[in-house]
Amino acid sequence: MNLSHDRLRPFITAIFQAAGCQPAEAARVATRLVEANLVGHDSHGVIRVPTYVQWLKAGKVLAGQSIKVVSENDAIAVIDGQFGFGQTIGEQAMRLGIEKCAKHGVAVIALRNSGHLGRIGDWPLMAAEAGKLSLHFVNTSGAGILVAPFGGTQRRLSANPIAAGIPVQGRSPILLDISACTLAEGKIRVALNKGVQVPENCIIDAQGRPTLDPKVFYANPPGAILPIAGHKGYGLAFLCEVLAGALTGGGCSNPEHADRVVNGMLSILIDSSFFQSDPAFATEIERFITWVKSSAKVTPGGDILLPGEIEERTKAQRTRDGIDIDATTWSQLVDIAKTVGLSEPEA
Ligand code: NAD
């Protein structure tokens, strides 16, 4: 199935509206999920819709929530997402961070108890569009324990994305958006739905043996995802758990809270104009980009991409050619549409 984003978005919006969201929130969630597909992160796109709807029905994510400020000063805010949709809560958290950063040059926003924040790259992009650099550390407290610690075979950590955005004059922002584990869990689900193998050196079975079979990951006892780069990725994941879990107050990965998927996020926003005069920062970034890209290429005619460039290219291609949705995901979307009461032709 290939669909243009313009057709997919209203369909997903209609599902969330029928499931109980107000029109604005339904459109917001749909827009961010379809955007994840557009930039090439299908693991965080519309494949999530059935799960989000099930969470909504079960009261594990709540419609119409707003952030609650737990404590704040000029540059810091500790906020509670009150289990609202991450697409709503993430936007509100970033707006608060951008406002504080504009006044004080820096802002630290510690967000706890947010619904799934989706593609974390959305949040540095929002900050970069407002002219701010930003760094984001994310964990999943409770459900979402997926990753084995370095040297271990059992799941102990969450997927722990780290994201950063750098606004660059005259071009799209640099956007780093990586999980500290080798593969986002959603990508294992995509492989399962497509009936294909996962890449090498990404997952292990319950005995710690490497496997390419996505079914092994969901077996009983389950497999686990490996951290990126061995002990280094494990160290970054540990840092994410501490910053996004312990410091925000949402908690680190904890099986006692495994009844719902909840994201915590520590965001640090920086206004470069408080640190460097206007042209100096932009000039140095531009010089550095040129220097990095000037390296000899591994393959003749090959390319060196900046973080975020591949998503930009994929977005241009998928906006033009449409978004491919595998048959399993499509039938799950149609099923959930009917479950929430959309009629057969609408679905
Ligand atoms: P990934 O491995 O696809 O890496 C993406 C990053 O690598 C991007 O910054 C991209 O621009 C860069 N990149 C990719 N190819 C490149 C190339 N050839 N040259 C230079 N840079 C390149 O991403 P991932 O770790 O699989 O994560 C996928 C998504 O899952 C992310 O959007 C992440 O935020 C999301 N995620 C969310 C949660 C959550 O709890 N909400 C948890 C885990 C992951």
Short mmCIF file of C-alpha atoms and ligand atoms in Angstrom, two decimals:
data_model
loop_
_atom_site.label_atom_id
_atom_site.label_comp_id
_atom_site.label_asym_id
_atom_site.label_seq_id
_atom_site.Cartn_x
_atom_site.Cartn_y
_atom_site.Cartn_z
CA MET A 1 0.00 0.00 0.00
CA ASN A 2 1.37 3.43 -0.95
CA LEU A 3 -0.36 6.52 0.34
CA SER A 4 0.32 10.21 0.07
CA HIS A 5 0.84 11.93 3.42
CA ASP A 6 -2.15 14.15 2.59
CA ARG A 7 -4.43 11.09 2.50
CA LEU A 8 -2.85 9.29 5.44
CA ARG A 9 -2.99 12.24 7.86
CA PRO A 10 -6.78 12.78 7.79
CA PHE A 11 -7.35 9.02 8.16
CA ILE A 12 -5.15 8.86 11.29
CA THR A 13 -6.73 12.09 12.61
CA ALA A 14 -10.19 10.54 12.18
CA ILE A 15 -9.10 7.44 14.15
CA PHE A 16 -7.88 9.48 17.12
CA GLN A 17 -10.96 11.72 17.04
CA ALA A 18 -13.26 8.68 16.99
CA ALA A 19 -11.18 7.21 19.85
CA GLY A 20 -11.94 10.25 22.04
CA CYS A 21 -9.41 13.00 21.30
CA GLN A 22 -10.50 16.57 20.58
CA PRO A 23 -9.96 17.52 16.90
CA ALA A 24 -6.83 19.62 17.57
CA GLU A 25 -5.12 16.87 19.56
CA ALA A 26 -6.15 14.17 17.08
CA ALA A 27 -4.61 16.24 14.28
CA ARG A 28 -1.47 16.91 16.34
CA VAL A 29 -0.84 13.23 17.09
CA ALA A 30 -1.59 12.24 13.48
CA THR A 31 0.69 14.96 12.08
CA ARG A 32 3.66 13.87 14.21
CA LEU A 33 3.20 10.16 13.47
CA VAL A 34 2.88 10.76 9.72
CA GLU A 35 5.91 13.09 9.90
CA ALA A 36 7.94 10.19 11.39
CA ASN A 37 6.98 8.09 8.35
CA LEU A 38 7.82 10.97 6.01
CA VAL A 39 11.35 11.34 7.40
CA GLY A 40 11.91 7.58 7.24
CA HIS A 41 11.40 6.51 10.87
CA ASP A 42 8.52 4.08 10.22
CA SER A 43 9.12 2.58 13.68
CA HIS A 44 7.72 5.80 15.17
CA GLY A 45 5.06 6.46 12.55
CA VAL A 46 1.53 5.20 12.01
CA ILE A 47 2.53 1.68 13.08
CA ARG A 48 2.02 3.09 16.61
CA VAL A 49 -1.65 3.99 16.08
CA PRO A 50 -3.24 0.69 17.29
CA THR A 51 -1.09 0.71 20.44
CA TYR A 52 -1.82 4.39 21.16
CA VAL A 53 -5.57 3.75 20.78
CA GLN A 54 -5.38 0.70 23.08
CA TRP A 55 -3.51 2.79 25.67
CA LEU A 56 -6.15 5.52 25.38
CA LYS A 57 -8.99 3.05 25.88
CA ALA A 58 -7.18 1.48 28.87
CA GLY A 59 -6.53 4.91 30.46
CA LYS A 60 -2.77 4.47 30.17
CA VAL A 61 -2.50 7.65 28.11
CA LEU A 62 -4.97 10.49 28.66
CA ALA A 63 -6.45 12.86 26.09
CA GLY A 64 -6.56 16.62 26.65
CA GLN A 65 -3.79 16.85 29.26
CA SER A 66 -1.44 19.79 29.90
CA ILE A 67 1.92 20.01 31.61
CA LYS A 68 1.84 20.82 35.32
CA VAL A 69 4.77 22.83 36.70
CA VAL A 70 6.12 21.03 39.77
CA SER A 71 8.84 23.60 40.49
CA GLU A 72 10.63 26.30 38.50
CA ASN A 73 12.97 29.24 38.53
CA ASP A 74 14.09 31.52 35.69
CA ALA A 75 16.03 28.85 33.80
CA ILE A 76 14.79 25.52 35.17
CA ALA A 77 11.39 23.86 35.20
CA VAL A 78 10.44 20.47 36.56
CA ILE A 79 7.19 19.54 34.85
CA ASP A 80 4.73 16.66 34.97
CA GLY A 81 3.12 15.47 31.73
CA GLN A 82 0.21 13.91 33.65
CA PHE A 83 0.23 10.91 31.25
CA GLY A 84 -1.00 13.08 28.36
CA PHE A 85 -0.17 12.29 24.73
CA GLY A 86 3.57 12.87 24.24
CA GLN A 87 2.84 14.82 21.06
CA THR A 88 0.89 17.38 23.13
CA ILE A 89 3.08 17.31 26.22
CA GLY A 90 6.35 17.45 24.25
CA GLU A 91 5.19 20.57 22.38
CA GLN A 92 4.18 22.31 25.62
CA ALA A 93 7.49 21.38 27.29
CA MET A 94 9.47 22.77 24.35
CA ARG A 95 7.45 25.99 24.28
CA LEU A 96 8.27 26.55 27.96
CA GLY A 97 11.96 25.77 27.34
CA ILE A 98 12.17 28.11 24.33
CA GLU A 99 10.56 30.94 26.34
CA LYS A 100 12.97 30.54 29.30
CA CYS A 101 15.99 30.10 27.01
CA ALA A 102 15.19 33.29 25.07
CA LYS A 103 15.27 35.29 28.33
CA HIS A 104 18.16 33.62 30.14
CA GLY A 105 20.36 32.07 27.44
CA VAL A 106 19.85 28.58 28.79
CA ALA A 107 16.95 26.47 30.00
CA VAL A 108 16.72 23.02 31.53
CA ILE A 109 13.33 21.33 31.33
CA ALA A 110 12.90 18.14 33.33
CA LEU A 111 9.78 16.38 32.08
CA ARG A 112 8.30 13.38 33.90
CA ASN A 113 5.22 11.25 33.26
CA SER A 114 4.73 12.02 29.59
CA GLY A 115 2.94 9.67 27.23
CA HIS A 116 5.16 8.25 24.48
CA LEU A 117 7.12 11.18 23.01
CA GLY A 118 7.39 9.51 19.61
CA ARG A 119 10.28 10.49 17.40
CA ILE A 120 12.49 12.48 19.79
CA GLY A 121 13.97 14.44 16.85
CA ASP A 122 10.70 16.41 16.82
CA TRP A 123 11.79 18.26 19.97
CA PRO A 124 15.27 19.51 18.97
CA LEU A 125 13.73 20.45 15.62
CA MET A 126 11.13 22.60 17.38
CA ALA A 127 13.88 24.28 19.46
CA ALA A 128 16.10 24.76 16.36
CA GLU A 129 13.22 26.37 14.46
CA ALA A 130 13.09 28.87 17.33
CA GLY A 131 16.87 29.44 16.94
CA LYS A 132 17.99 27.40 19.99
CA LEU A 133 20.53 24.62 20.28
CA SER A 134 19.27 21.72 22.36
CA LEU A 135 20.16 18.38 23.90
CA HIS A 136 17.61 15.78 24.98
CA PHE A 137 18.01 12.65 27.10
CA VAL A 138 15.06 10.27 27.24
CA ASN A 139 14.08 7.17 29.19
CA THR A 140 11.03 4.99 29.53
CA SER A 141 10.10 4.36 33.13
CA GLY A 142 8.16 1.15 33.77
CA ALA A 143 7.07 -0.74 30.65
CA GLY A 144 9.58 -0.54 27.82
CA ILE A 145 12.45 -2.40 29.48
CA LEU A 146 14.19 -3.69 26.36
CA VAL A 147 17.97 -3.46 26.51
CA ALA A 148 20.57 -5.70 28.14
CA PRO A 149 23.38 -3.97 30.06
CA PHE A 150 26.91 -4.57 28.69
CA GLY A 151 27.89 -8.02 29.95
CA GLY A 152 24.28 -9.04 30.74
CA THR A 153 21.65 -11.14 28.92
CA GLN A 154 18.43 -9.83 30.49
CA ARG A 155 16.57 -6.60 29.76
CA ARG A 156 17.40 -3.90 32.32
CA LEU A 157 17.36 -0.56 30.43
CA SER A 158 14.92 1.27 28.16
CA ALA A 159 15.65 2.34 24.58
CA ASN A 160 17.15 5.67 25.75
CA PRO A 161 17.21 8.06 22.80
CA ILE A 162 19.61 11.00 22.81
CA ALA A 163 18.79 13.87 20.47
CA ALA A 164 20.34 17.23 19.68
CA GLY A 165 19.60 20.10 17.34
CA ILE A 166 21.82 22.89 16.03
CA PRO A 167 20.26 25.71 14.01
CA VAL A 168 22.46 26.60 11.04
CA GLN A 169 22.14 29.82 9.08
CA GLY A 170 20.88 29.32 5.53
CA ARG A 171 20.33 25.56 5.77
CA SER A 172 18.25 23.01 7.68
CA PRO A 173 19.22 22.43 11.31
CA ILE A 174 21.68 19.68 12.17
CA LEU A 175 19.60 17.03 13.87
CA LEU A 176 21.04 14.09 15.74
CA ASP A 177 18.43 11.59 16.90
CA ILE A 178 19.76 8.23 18.03
CA SER A 179 18.85 5.60 20.52
CA ALA A 180 21.65 4.34 22.77
CA CYS A 181 20.59 0.83 21.76
CA THR A 182 21.38 -0.77 18.41
CA LEU A 183 17.78 -0.85 17.19
CA ALA A 184 14.60 0.94 18.25
CA GLU A 185 12.05 -1.66 19.41
CA GLY A 186 9.64 -0.33 16.78
CA LYS A 187 12.12 -1.42 14.10
CA ILE A 188 11.98 -5.01 15.41
CA ARG A 189 8.18 -4.77 15.19
CA VAL A 190 8.43 -3.45 11.62
CA ALA A 191 10.70 -6.45 10.76
CA LEU A 192 8.22 -8.83 12.45
CA ASN A 193 5.30 -7.34 10.47
CA LYS A 194 7.25 -7.54 7.21
CA GLY A 195 8.50 -11.08 7.97
CA VAL A 196 12.16 -10.07 7.52
CA GLN A 197 15.29 -10.45 9.67
CA VAL A 198 16.78 -7.69 11.83
CA PRO A 199 20.35 -6.47 11.10
CA GLU A 200 23.32 -8.35 12.59
CA ASN A 201 24.66 -7.65 16.11
CA CYS A 202 21.47 -5.93 17.32
CA ILE A 203 19.54 -8.47 19.39
CA ILE A 204 20.25 -11.53 21.54
CA ASP A 205 18.06 -14.41 22.66
CA ALA A 206 17.30 -15.15 26.32
CA GLN A 207 20.59 -17.06 26.62
CA GLY A 208 22.59 -14.10 25.29
CA ARG A 209 23.21 -15.64 21.84
CA PRO A 210 23.10 -13.27 18.82
CA THR A 211 20.03 -13.73 16.59
CA LEU A 212 18.51 -12.13 13.49
CA ASP A 213 14.99 -13.44 14.16
CA PRO A 214 12.57 -10.73 15.41
CA LYS A 215 10.26 -13.46 16.83
CA VAL A 216 12.99 -14.46 19.33
CA PHE A 217 12.85 -10.96 20.79
CA TYR A 218 9.12 -11.38 21.61
CA ALA A 219 9.47 -15.04 22.77
CA ASN A 220 9.01 -16.28 26.33
CA PRO A 221 11.57 -15.89 27.89
CA PRO A 222 12.25 -12.81 25.72
CA GLY A 223 15.38 -11.69 23.94
CA ALA A 224 16.99 -8.29 24.47
CA ILE A 225 18.40 -5.41 22.41
CA LEU A 226 22.14 -4.71 22.69
CA PRO A 227 23.49 -1.24 23.49
CA ILE A 228 25.34 0.57 20.66
CA ALA A 229 29.13 0.24 20.73
CA GLY A 230 29.27 -2.16 23.68
CA HIS A 231 30.28 -0.56 26.97
CA LYS A 232 30.13 2.96 25.48
CA GLY A 233 26.47 2.74 24.51
CA TYR A 234 25.69 1.09 27.81
CA GLY A 235 27.33 4.07 29.57
CA LEU A 236 25.23 6.53 27.52
CA ALA A 237 22.06 4.55 28.27
CA PHE A 238 22.89 4.61 32.00
CA LEU A 239 23.34 8.40 31.78
CA CYS A 240 19.95 8.76 30.02
CA GLU A 241 18.21 6.75 32.74
CA VAL A 242 19.73 8.98 35.43
CA LEU A 243 19.01 12.32 33.70
CA ALA A 244 15.58 11.48 32.23
CA GLY A 245 14.46 9.20 35.06
CA ALA A 246 16.06 10.02 38.42
CA LEU A 247 16.57 13.77 37.86
CA THR A 248 13.12 14.44 36.40
CA GLY A 249 11.46 12.43 39.17
CA GLY A 250 9.80 10.06 36.68
CA GLY A 251 12.01 7.17 37.75
CA CYS A 252 14.57 4.98 35.98
CA SER A 253 13.65 1.73 34.28
CA ASN A 254 11.72 -0.20 36.96
CA PRO A 255 9.72 -3.44 36.60
CA GLU A 256 7.47 -2.38 39.47
CA HIS A 257 5.99 0.33 37.22
CA ALA A 258 5.64 -1.90 34.15
CA ASP A 259 1.90 -1.28 33.72
CA ARG A 260 2.33 1.63 31.27
CA VAL A 261 4.86 3.14 28.87
CA VAL A 262 5.86 6.56 30.15
CA ASN A 263 8.67 8.77 28.84
CA GLY A 264 10.85 11.09 30.89
CA MET A 265 12.99 13.69 29.11
CA LEU A 266 15.67 16.09 30.27
CA SER A 267 16.04 18.90 27.73
CA ILE A 268 18.82 21.49 27.79
CA LEU A 269 18.26 24.49 25.51
CA ILE A 270 21.00 26.99 24.69
CA ASP A 271 20.84 30.36 22.94
CA SER A 272 24.17 30.72 21.13
CA SER A 273 23.92 34.52 21.11
CA PHE A 274 24.59 34.49 24.89
CA PHE A 275 27.92 32.72 24.20
CA GLN A 276 29.21 33.96 20.82
CA SER A 277 28.63 37.06 18.74
CA ASP A 278 26.17 36.47 15.92
CA PRO A 279 28.38 35.90 12.85
CA ALA A 280 31.19 34.10 14.73
CA PHE A 281 29.14 31.03 15.69
CA ALA A 282 27.45 30.67 12.31
CA THR A 283 30.74 31.17 10.44
CA GLU A 284 32.53 28.54 12.51
CA ILE A 285 29.71 25.99 12.00
CA GLU A 286 29.75 26.61 8.24
CA ARG A 287 33.57 26.25 8.10
CA PHE A 288 33.35 23.01 10.11
CA ILE A 289 30.63 21.53 7.87
CA THR A 290 32.76 22.26 4.77
CA TRP A 291 35.82 20.70 6.45
CA VAL A 292 33.95 17.52 7.48
CA LYS A 293 32.36 17.08 4.06
CA SER A 294 35.71 17.57 2.30
CA SER A 295 36.98 14.16 3.48
CA ALA A 296 37.83 11.64 0.76
CA LYS A 297 34.84 9.30 0.34
CA VAL A 298 34.84 5.57 1.11
CA THR A 299 33.18 4.89 -2.23
CA PRO A 300 33.78 7.02 -5.34
CA GLY A 301 30.79 9.35 -5.81
CA GLY A 302 29.72 8.60 -2.21
CA ASP A 303 28.44 11.21 0.15
CA ILE A 304 29.14 12.42 3.68
CA LEU A 305 25.88 13.40 5.32
CA LEU A 306 25.29 15.65 8.29
CA PRO A 307 23.09 14.35 11.10
CA GLY A 308 19.53 15.03 9.94
CA GLU A 309 20.33 15.12 6.22
CA ILE A 310 19.12 11.61 5.46
CA GLU A 311 15.74 12.41 7.05
CA GLU A 312 15.50 15.59 4.98
CA ARG A 313 16.18 13.65 1.77
CA THR A 314 13.74 10.88 2.70
CA LYS A 315 11.08 13.47 3.47
CA ALA A 316 11.49 15.08 0.05
CA GLN A 317 11.26 11.66 -1.64
CA ARG A 318 8.27 10.40 0.38
CA THR A 319 6.42 13.72 0.05
CA ARG A 320 6.76 13.31 -3.70
CA ASP A 321 6.31 9.52 -4.07
CA GLY A 322 4.10 8.64 -1.12
CA ILE A 323 4.63 6.49 1.98
CA ASP A 324 4.84 2.68 1.65
CA ILE A 325 2.90 0.87 4.37
CA ASP A 326 3.31 -2.90 4.69
CA ALA A 327 0.21 -5.10 4.48
CA THR A 328 0.22 -6.11 8.18
CA THR A 329 0.45 -2.52 9.41
CA TRP A 330 -2.24 -1.43 6.95
CA SER A 331 -4.68 -4.15 8.05
CA GLN A 332 -3.98 -3.26 11.72
CA LEU A 333 -4.83 0.38 10.92
CA VAL A 334 -8.06 -0.58 9.17
CA ASP A 335 -9.01 -2.91 12.07
CA ILE A 336 -8.41 -0.23 14.71
CA ALA A 337 -10.37 2.29 12.61
CA LYS A 338 -13.36 -0.07 12.65
CA THR A 339 -12.92 -0.76 16.37
CA VAL A 340 -13.25 2.96 17.18
CA GLY A 341 -16.40 3.14 15.07
CA LEU A 342 -15.32 4.41 11.66
CA SER A 343 -17.49 2.90 8.96
CA GLU A 344 -16.11 0.43 6.41
CA PRO A 345 -15.76 3.03 3.59
CA GLU A 346 -14.10 5.54 5.93
CA ALA A 347 -11.66 2.85 7.08
P1 NAD B 1 18.93 5.66 13.52
O1 NAD B 1 19.86 4.54 13.84
O2 NAD B 1 18.15 5.61 12.25
O3 NAD B 1 19.81 6.99 13.55
C1 NAD B 1 19.23 8.21 13.20
C2 NAD B 1 20.28 9.30 13.29
O4 NAD B 1 21.45 8.97 12.53
C3 NAD B 1 19.76 10.60 12.71
O5 NAD B 1 20.32 11.68 13.40
C4 NAD B 1 20.27 10.53 11.26
O6 NAD B 1 20.33 11.80 10.65
C5 NAD B 1 21.62 9.93 11.46
N1 NAD B 1 22.08 9.21 10.27
C6 NAD B 1 21.49 8.14 9.69
N2 NAD B 1 22.18 7.75 8.60
C7 NAD B 1 23.23 8.61 8.49
C8 NAD B 1 24.32 8.75 7.57
N3 NAD B 1 24.46 7.92 6.52
N4 NAD B 1 25.22 9.73 7.78
C9 NAD B 1 25.09 10.56 8.83
N5 NAD B 1 24.09 10.50 9.74
C10 NAD B 1 23.17 9.53 9.56
O7 NAD B 1 17.87 5.91 14.69
P2 NAD B 1 17.44 4.95 15.90
O8 NAD B 1 18.46 4.95 16.94
O9 NAD B 1 17.01 3.66 15.32
O10 NAD B 1 16.14 5.72 16.41
C11 NAD B 1 15.00 5.79 15.58
C12 NAD B 1 13.96 6.70 16.15
O11 NAD B 1 13.40 6.09 17.30
C13 NAD B 1 14.45 8.06 16.60
O12 NAD B 1 13.60 9.04 16.04
C14 NAD B 1 14.31 8.03 18.12
O13 NAD B 1 14.00 9.29 18.69
C15 NAD B 1 13.15 7.10 18.28
N6 NAD B 1 13.07 6.49 19.62
C16 NAD B 1 12.11 6.93 20.48
C17 NAD B 1 11.99 6.35 21.74
C18 NAD B 1 10.97 6.83 22.72
O14 NAD B 1 10.96 6.31 23.85
N7 NAD B 1 10.11 7.75 22.42
C19 NAD B 1 12.85 5.31 22.11
C20 NAD B 1 13.82 4.90 21.19
C21 NAD B 1 13.93 5.48 19.94
#
